[in-house]
Coordinates of C-alpha atoms in Angstrom, one line a residue:
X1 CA 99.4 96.0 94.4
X2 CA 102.5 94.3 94.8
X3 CA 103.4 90.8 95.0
X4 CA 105.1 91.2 98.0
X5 CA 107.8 88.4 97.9
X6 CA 110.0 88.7 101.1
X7 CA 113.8 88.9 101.3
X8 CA 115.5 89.1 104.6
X9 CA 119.1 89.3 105.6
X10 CA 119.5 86.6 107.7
X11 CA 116.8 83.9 108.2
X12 CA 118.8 81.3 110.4
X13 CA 116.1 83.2 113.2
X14 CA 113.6 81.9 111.0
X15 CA 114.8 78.7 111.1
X16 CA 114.9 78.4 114.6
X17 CA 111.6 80.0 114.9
X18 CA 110.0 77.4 112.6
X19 CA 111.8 74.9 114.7
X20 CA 110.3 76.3 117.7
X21 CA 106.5 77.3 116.3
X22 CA 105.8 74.1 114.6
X23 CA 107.8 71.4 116.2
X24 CA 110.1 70.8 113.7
X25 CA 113.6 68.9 114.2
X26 CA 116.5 70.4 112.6
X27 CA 116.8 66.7 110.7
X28 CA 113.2 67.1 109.3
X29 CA 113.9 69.9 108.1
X30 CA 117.3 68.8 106.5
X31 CA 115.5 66.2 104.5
X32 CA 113.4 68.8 103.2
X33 CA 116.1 70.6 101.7
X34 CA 117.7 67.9 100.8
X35 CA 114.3 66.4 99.0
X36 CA 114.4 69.7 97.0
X37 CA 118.1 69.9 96.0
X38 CA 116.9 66.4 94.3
X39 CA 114.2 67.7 92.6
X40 CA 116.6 70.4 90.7
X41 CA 119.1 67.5 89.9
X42 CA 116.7 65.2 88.3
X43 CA 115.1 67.9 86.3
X44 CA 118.0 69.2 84.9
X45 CA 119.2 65.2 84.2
X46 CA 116.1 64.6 82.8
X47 CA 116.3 67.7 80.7
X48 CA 119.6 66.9 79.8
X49 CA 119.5 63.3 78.0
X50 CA 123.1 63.6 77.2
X51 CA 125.3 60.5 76.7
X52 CA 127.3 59.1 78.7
X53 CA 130.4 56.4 78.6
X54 CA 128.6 54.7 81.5
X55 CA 125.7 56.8 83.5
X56 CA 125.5 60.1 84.6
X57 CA 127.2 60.9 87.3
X58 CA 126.6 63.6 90.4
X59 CA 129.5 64.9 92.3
X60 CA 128.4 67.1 96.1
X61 CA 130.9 69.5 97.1
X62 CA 130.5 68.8 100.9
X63 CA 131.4 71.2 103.8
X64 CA 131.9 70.8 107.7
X65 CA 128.4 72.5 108.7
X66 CA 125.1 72.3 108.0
X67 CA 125.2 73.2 104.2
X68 CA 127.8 70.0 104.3
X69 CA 124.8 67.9 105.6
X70 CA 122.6 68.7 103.0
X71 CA 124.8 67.8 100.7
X72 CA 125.6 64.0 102.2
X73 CA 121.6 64.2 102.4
X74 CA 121.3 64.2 98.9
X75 CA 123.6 62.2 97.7
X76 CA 122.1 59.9 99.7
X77 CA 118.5 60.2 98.2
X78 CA 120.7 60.1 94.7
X79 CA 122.4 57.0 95.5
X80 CA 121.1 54.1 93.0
X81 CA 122.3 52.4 89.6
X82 CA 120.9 54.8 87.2
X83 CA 122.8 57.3 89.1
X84 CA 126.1 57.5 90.1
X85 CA 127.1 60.0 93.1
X86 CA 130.1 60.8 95.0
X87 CA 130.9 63.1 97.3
X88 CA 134.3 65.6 98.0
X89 CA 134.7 66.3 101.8
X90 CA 136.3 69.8 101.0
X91 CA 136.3 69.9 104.5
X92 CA 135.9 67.2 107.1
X93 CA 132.4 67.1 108.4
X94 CA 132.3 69.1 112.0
X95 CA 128.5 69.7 113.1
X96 CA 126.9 67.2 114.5
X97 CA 124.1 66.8 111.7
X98 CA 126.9 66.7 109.4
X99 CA 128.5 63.8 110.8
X100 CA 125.9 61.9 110.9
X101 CA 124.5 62.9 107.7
X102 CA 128.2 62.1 106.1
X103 CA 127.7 58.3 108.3
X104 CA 124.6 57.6 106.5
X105 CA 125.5 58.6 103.1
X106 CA 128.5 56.2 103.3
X107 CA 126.3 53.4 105.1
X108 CA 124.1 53.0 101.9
X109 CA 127.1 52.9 99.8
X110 CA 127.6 56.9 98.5
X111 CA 131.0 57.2 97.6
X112 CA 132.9 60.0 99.7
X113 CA 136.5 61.2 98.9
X114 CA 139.0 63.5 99.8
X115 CA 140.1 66.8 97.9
X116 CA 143.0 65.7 97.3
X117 CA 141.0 62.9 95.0
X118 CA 139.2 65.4 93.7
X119 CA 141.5 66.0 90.0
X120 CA 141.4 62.3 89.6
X121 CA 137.9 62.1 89.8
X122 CA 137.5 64.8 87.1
X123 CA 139.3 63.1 84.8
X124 CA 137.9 59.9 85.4
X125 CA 134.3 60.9 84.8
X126 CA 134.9 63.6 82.6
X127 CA 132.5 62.6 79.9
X128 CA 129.3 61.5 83.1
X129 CA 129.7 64.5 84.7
X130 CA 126.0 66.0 84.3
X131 CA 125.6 67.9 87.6
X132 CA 127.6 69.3 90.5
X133 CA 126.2 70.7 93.7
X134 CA 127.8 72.9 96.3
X135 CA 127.4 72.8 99.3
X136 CA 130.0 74.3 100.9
X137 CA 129.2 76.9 102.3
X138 CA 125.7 78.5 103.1
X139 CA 123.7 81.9 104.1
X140 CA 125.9 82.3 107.1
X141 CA 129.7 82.7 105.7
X142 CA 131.2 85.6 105.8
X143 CA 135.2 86.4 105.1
X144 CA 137.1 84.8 102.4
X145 CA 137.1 81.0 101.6
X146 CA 138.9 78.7 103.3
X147 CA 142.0 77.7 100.5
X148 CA 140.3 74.1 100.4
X149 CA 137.3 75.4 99.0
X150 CA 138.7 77.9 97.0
X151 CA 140.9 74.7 95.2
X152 CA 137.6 72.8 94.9
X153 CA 135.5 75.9 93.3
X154 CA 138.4 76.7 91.1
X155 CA 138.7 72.9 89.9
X156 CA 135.5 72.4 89.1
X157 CA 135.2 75.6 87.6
X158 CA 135.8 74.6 83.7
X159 CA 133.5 71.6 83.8
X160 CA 130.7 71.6 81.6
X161 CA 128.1 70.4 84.1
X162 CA 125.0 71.5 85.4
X163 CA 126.0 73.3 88.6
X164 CA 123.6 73.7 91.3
X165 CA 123.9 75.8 94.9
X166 CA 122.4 75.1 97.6
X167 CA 121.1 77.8 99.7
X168 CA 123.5 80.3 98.4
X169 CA 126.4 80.3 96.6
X170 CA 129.7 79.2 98.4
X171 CA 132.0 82.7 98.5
X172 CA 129.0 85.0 98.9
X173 CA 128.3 86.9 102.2
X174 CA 125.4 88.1 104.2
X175 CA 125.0 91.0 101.4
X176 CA 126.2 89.4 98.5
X177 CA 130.2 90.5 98.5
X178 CA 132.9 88.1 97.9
X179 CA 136.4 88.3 98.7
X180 CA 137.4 85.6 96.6
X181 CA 136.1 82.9 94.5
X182 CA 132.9 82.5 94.4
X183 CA 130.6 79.3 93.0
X184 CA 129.4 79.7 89.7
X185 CA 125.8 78.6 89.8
X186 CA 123.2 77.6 87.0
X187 CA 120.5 77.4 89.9
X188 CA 120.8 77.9 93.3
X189 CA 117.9 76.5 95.4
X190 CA 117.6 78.3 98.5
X191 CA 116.2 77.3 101.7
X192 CA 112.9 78.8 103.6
X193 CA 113.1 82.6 102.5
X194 CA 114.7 84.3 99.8
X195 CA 118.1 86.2 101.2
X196 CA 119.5 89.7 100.0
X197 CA 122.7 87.7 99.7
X198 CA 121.2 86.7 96.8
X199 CA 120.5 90.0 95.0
X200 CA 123.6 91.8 94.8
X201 CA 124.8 93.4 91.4
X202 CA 127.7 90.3 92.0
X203 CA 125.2 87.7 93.2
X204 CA 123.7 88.2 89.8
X205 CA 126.2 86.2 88.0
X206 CA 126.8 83.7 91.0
X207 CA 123.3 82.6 91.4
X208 CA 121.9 81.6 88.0
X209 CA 117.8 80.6 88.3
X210 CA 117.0 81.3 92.2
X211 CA 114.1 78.7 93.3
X212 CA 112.7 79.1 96.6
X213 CA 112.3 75.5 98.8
X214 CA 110.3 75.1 101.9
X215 CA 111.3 73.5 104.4
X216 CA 108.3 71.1 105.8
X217 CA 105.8 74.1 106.0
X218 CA 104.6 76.8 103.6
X219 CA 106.6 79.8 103.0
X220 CA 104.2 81.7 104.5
X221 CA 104.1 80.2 107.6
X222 CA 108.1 79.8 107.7
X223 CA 108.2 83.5 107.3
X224 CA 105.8 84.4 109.7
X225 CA 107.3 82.7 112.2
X226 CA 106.8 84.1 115.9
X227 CA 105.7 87.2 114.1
X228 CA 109.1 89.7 115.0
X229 CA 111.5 89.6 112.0
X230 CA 110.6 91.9 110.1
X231 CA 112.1 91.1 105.8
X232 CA 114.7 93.3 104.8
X233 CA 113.6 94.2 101.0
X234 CA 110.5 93.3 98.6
X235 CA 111.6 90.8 95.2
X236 CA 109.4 92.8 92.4
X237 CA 107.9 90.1 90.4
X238 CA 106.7 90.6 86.4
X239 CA 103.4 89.9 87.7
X240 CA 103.6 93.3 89.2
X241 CA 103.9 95.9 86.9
X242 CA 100.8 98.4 86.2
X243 CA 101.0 99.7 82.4
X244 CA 99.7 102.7 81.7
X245 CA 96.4 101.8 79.8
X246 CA 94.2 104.1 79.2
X247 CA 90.6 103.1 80.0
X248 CA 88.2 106.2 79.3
X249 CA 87.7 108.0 76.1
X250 CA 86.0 111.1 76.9
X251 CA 89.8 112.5 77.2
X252 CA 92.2 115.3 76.0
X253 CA 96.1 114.8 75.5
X254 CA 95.5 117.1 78.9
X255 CA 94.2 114.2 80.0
X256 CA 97.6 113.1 80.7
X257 CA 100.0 115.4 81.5
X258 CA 102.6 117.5 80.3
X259 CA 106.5 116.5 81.2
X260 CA 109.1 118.6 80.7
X261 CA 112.7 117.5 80.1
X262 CA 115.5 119.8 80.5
X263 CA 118.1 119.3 77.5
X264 CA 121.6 120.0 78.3
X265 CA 125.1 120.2 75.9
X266 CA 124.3 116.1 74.8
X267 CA 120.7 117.0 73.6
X268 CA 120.3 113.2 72.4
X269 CA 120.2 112.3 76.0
X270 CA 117.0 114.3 76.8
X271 CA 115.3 113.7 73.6
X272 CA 115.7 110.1 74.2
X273 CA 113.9 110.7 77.6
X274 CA 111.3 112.8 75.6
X275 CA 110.7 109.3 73.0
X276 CA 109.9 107.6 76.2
X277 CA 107.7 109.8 77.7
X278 CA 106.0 110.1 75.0
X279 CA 105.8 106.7 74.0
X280 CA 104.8 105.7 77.7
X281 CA 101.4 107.4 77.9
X282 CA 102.1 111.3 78.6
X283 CA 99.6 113.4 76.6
X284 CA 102.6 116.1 76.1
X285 CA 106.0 116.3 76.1
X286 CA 108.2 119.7 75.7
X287 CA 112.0 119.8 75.2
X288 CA 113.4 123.0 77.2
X289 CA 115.6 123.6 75.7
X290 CA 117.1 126.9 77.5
X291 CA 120.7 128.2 75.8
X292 CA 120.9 124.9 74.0
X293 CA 118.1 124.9 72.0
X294 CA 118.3 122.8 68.4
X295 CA 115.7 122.8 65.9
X296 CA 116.7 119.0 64.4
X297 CA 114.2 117.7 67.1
X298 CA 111.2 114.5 66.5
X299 CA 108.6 116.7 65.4
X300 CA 106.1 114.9 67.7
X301 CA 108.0 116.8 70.3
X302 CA 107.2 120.7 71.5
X303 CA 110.3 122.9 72.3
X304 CA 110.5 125.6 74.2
X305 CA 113.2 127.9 76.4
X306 CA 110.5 128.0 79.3
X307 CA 108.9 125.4 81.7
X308 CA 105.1 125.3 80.3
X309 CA 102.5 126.8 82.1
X310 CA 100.7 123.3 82.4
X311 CA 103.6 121.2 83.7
X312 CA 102.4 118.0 85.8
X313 CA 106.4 116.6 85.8
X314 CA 110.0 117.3 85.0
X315 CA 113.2 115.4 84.1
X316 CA 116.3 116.9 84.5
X317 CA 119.8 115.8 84.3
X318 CA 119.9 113.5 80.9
X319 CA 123.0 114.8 79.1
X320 CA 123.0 118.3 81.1
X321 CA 127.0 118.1 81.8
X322 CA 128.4 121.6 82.3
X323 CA 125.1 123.6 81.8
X324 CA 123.8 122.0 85.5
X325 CA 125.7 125.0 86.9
X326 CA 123.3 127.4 84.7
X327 CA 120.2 125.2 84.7
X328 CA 117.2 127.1 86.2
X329 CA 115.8 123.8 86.7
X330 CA 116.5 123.9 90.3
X331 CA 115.0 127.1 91.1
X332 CA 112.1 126.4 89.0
X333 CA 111.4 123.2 91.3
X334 CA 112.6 124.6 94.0
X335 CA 109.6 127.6 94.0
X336 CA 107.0 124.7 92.4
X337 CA 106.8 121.9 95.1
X338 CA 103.5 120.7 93.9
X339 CA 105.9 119.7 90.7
X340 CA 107.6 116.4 90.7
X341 CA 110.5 115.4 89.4
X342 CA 113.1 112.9 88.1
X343 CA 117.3 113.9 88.8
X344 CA 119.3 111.8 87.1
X345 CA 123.1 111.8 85.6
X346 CA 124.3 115.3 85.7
X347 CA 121.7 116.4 88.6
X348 CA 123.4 114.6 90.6
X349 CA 126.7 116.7 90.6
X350 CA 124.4 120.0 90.9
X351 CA 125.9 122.5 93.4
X352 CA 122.1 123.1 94.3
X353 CA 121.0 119.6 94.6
X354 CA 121.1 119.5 98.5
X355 CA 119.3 122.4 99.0
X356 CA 116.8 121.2 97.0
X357 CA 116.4 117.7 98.8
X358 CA 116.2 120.1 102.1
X359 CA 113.9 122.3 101.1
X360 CA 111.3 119.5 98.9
X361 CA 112.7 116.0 98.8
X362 CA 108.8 115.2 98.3
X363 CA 107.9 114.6 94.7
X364 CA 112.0 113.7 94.0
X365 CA 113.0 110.7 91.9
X366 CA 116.4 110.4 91.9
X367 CA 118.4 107.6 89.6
X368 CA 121.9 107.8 89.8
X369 CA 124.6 104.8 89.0
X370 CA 126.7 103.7 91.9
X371 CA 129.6 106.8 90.6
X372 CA 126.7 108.9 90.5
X373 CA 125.2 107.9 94.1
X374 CA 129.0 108.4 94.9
X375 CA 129.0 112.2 94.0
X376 CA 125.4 112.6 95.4
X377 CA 126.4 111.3 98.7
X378 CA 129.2 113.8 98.6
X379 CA 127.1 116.5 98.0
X380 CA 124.5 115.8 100.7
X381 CA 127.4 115.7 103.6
X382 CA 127.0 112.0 103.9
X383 CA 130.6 110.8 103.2
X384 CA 133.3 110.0 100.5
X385 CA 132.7 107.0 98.8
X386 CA 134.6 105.1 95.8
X387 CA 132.4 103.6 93.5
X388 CA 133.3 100.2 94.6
X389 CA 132.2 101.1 98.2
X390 CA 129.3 101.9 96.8
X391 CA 128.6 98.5 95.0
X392 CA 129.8 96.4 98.2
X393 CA 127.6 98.8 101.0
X394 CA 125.1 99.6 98.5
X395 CA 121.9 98.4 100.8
X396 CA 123.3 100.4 103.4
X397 CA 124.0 103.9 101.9
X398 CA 120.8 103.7 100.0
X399 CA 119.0 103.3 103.1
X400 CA 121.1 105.8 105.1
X401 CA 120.1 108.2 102.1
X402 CA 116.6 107.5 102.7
X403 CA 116.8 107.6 106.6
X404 CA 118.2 111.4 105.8
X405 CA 115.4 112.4 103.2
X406 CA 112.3 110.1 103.9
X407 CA 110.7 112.1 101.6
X408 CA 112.5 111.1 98.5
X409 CA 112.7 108.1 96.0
X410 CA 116.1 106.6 95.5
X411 CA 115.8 104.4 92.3
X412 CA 120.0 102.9 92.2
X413 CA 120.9 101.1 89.3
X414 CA 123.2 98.4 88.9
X415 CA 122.7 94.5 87.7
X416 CA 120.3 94.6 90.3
X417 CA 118.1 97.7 90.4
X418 CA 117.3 99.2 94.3
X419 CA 113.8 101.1 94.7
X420 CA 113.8 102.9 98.0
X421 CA 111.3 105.3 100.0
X422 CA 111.6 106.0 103.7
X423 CA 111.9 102.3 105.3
X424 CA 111.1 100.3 102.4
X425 CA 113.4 99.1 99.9
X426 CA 112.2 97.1 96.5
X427 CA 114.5 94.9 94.5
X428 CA 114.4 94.5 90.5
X429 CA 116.0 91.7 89.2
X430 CA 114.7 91.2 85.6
X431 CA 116.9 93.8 83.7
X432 CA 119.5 92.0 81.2
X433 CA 123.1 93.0 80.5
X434 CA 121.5 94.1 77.3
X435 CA 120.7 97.6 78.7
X436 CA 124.3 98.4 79.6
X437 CA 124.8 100.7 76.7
X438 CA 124.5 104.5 76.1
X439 CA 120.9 105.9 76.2
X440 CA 118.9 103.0 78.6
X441 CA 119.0 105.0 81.7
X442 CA 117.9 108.3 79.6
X443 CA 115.2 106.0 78.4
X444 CA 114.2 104.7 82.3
X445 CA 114.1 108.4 83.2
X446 CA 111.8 109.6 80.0
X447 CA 109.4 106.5 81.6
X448 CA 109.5 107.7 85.3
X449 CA 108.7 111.1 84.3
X450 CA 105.6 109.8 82.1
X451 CA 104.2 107.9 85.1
X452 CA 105.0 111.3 87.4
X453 CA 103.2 113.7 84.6
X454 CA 100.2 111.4 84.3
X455 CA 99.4 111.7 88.2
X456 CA 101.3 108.2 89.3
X457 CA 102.6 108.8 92.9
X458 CA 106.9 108.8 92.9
X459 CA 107.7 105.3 94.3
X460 CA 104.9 104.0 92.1
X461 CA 106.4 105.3 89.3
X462 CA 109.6 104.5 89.7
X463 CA 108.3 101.0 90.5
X464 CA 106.8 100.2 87.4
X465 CA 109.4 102.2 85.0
X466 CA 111.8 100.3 86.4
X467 CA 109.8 97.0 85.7
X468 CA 108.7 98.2 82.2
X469 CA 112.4 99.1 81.3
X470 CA 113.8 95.7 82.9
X471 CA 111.2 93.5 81.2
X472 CA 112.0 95.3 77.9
X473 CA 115.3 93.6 78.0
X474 CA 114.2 90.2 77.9
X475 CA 116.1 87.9 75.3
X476 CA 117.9 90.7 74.1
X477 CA 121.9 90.8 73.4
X478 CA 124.3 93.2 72.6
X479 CA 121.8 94.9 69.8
X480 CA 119.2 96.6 72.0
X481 CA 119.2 100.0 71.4
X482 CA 117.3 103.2 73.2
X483 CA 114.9 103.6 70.2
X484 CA 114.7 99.4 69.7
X485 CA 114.3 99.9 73.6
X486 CA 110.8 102.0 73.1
X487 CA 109.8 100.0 70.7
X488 CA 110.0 97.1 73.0
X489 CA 108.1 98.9 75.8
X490 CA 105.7 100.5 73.5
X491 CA 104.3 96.5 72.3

């Protein structure tokens, strides 16, 4: 079903596996990324056409390593009249292949200068500036910057040019985190395999457009390798999401389930989620309504102080606040195991909640935000966390969680959205800053529950809710609403 786009933690093993499998010298393999680093700065030169005082101009932010290498690589391939390229030695070339990368670039005639040239420069060519690439730093930093690349990041930072990584930004880690300053990329063009570094909620920002570049061989064979790493996550792509569609028409609403959404003290929080549902294919939808109950509801929605008989899936949570401690919502799943369910928001301060992942984490769909994850955490005897713990160790908690309850779907949100079952963990990246605003996750929960109540196996669900939600976001600013929001998904 799914597109199956590999991420992995660390692929320098993949490097030397390719190196090793298919005969390929680190140099060869250098000019490959290099050869693709030229690609993104001619495209974006091209696309550019600006004017310039004299011609447009291409400054490489070099390191000491092997990033640094690619960079004197490039400028080398760059070096010609209609371009001009010069290179800052942030730091003075240490590897080997950096050295004599750096040795070539300046034996065709590639201007290389210190950092402490590097202010003069910018002023100087101001106005040519089109592009700036860094490379630093690449997937194997970890720690803070050194203060010479934090001064070079921080000069550049205000110049309105086109600014390119390479690899990964220089600041990130292994897992995304920065200590410091961080490069601001338009694009980063990263080597081989995609890297988690890539995909954390702070990465989102720091990376810009991600393009994948191979490095002499296909990705497929440069992933494969010897056959024994194993990728960390799975990049969902648009191209993977499974609508709803209904394809026979010998059918009842029956046909498609019935979800049933607890409402709490906010009821506009569940009757959001009950607009989604019901927008998103389930054949019936009932507010239960319990102690709270309202009659000002969409009259396209049923109402009731009882589960329904026929209930295929539940949502629970959505605007609950201090009724969770009265909910019978808990029970009620808790003696129906066949029934699945979605916890999100308030569930996830329920008293109960851990005794309900013991007893049936099968059929659970939890979708908390990192303060929320913090609290469920709590609960389930797995540690005190601050929200920004959370954010910074987020791969590993969520698959800690999911090491403790196998069972269970963990959908985390963030700028990034994590999908995880058992040993397998999904990444959506296509949700927009749009949806940070009252009422979206009520809406993703009203779709998961939808997908659960028309038969759609958890982690499937939450897959393609997720994706619907995300893609709903596209080219939307600050007025997306939850009902504009529907109406998006419902198109």
């Amino acid at each position: 079903m799914y597109a199956m786009q590999n991420i992995y933690t660390d692929t320098r093993e993949l490097d030397r596996q390719a190196r090793e499998c298919f005969s390929l010298s680190e140099d060869c393999m250098m000019e490959n990324a290099a050869a693709a680093l030229e690609s993104a700065v001619l495209a974006q030169l091209v696309k550019q056409n600006a004017p310039c005082l004299y011609r447009p101009a291409l400054l490489v932010l070099a390191g000491n390593g092997n990033n640094g290498a690619d960079g004197y690589a490039l400028a080398r391939r760059l070096h010609s009249k209609e371009l001009s390229v010069s290179v800052c030695a942030v730091l003075e070339a240490k590897s080997p292949l950096c050295i004599l990368q750096k040795k070539r670039a300046e034996a065709i005639g590639v201007r290389v200068f210190p950092l402490y040239e590097l202010d003069r420069y910018l002023e100087e060519t101001s106005i040519d500036l089109k592009a700036i690439a860094d490379c630093i730093f690449g997937s194997g930093f970890h720690g803070k910057l050194p203060p010479e690349a934090e001064a070079a990041i921080e000069a550049i930072s205000g110049e309105d040019a086109y600014k390119i990584a390479c690899d990964v930004p220089s600041g990130l880690d292994a897992l995304g985190n920065c200590e410091g300053s961080c490069f601001m990329a338009d694009e980063t063009v990263t080597m081989g395999a995609l890297k988690l570094s890539l995909y954390s909620d702070r990465a989102k920002d720091a990376c810009g457009k991600i393009r994948l570049a191979n490095l002499g061989i296909s990705r497929s064979a440069f992933e494969q390798g010897d056959g024994t790493l194993r990728p960390a996550a799975i990049l969902l792509d648009k191209e993977d999401l499974r609508l709803p569609h209904r394809n026979r028409q010998n059918v009842h609403k029956g046909s498609f389930g019935h979800a049933a959404i607890v409402q709490g003290e906010k009821a506009g929080a569940a009757v959001l989620a009950s607009e989604a549902a019901l927008h998103f294919g389930a054949g019936l939808v009932t507010l239960v309504q319990g102690s709270c109950a309202r009659s000002d509801i969409p009259w396209e929605l049923m109402a009731g102080t009882d589960f329904p008989e026929n209930t295929t899936a539940i949502a629970v949570g959505m605007g609950l606040g201090k009724a969770a401690v009265q909910s019978p919502a808990f029970g009620y799943l808790a003696s129906h195991p066949a029934i699945p369910a979605v916890l999100d928001a308030d569930a996830c301060y329920h008293p109960e909640l851990a005794a309900l992942l013991e007893a049936r984490a099968e059929g659970l769909v939890l979708t908390p935000h990192p303060k929320e994850f913090a609290s469920l955490l709590a609960i389930c005897g797995m540690g005190q966390f601050t929200t920004g713990e959370i954010v910074e160790r987020r791969v590993e908690l969520v698959q800690s969680f999911c090491a403790r309850y196998p069972a269970a779907v963990l959908l985390l949100k963030g700028a990034n959205v994590l999908i995880a079952k058992d040993s397998g963990l999904y990444i959506n990246t296509h949700g927009t800053s749009a949806l940070a605003k009252g009422g979206s996750g009520d809406v993703l929960s009203g779709l998961i529950v939808s997908l659960l109540a028309q038969g759609r196996e958890p982690l499937d669900a939450a897959l393609n809710a997720s994706l619907a939600h995300a893609l709903a976001s596209a080219g939307k600013d600050y007025a997306l609403t939850p009902q504009s929001l529907i109406k998006a998904i419902s198109l």
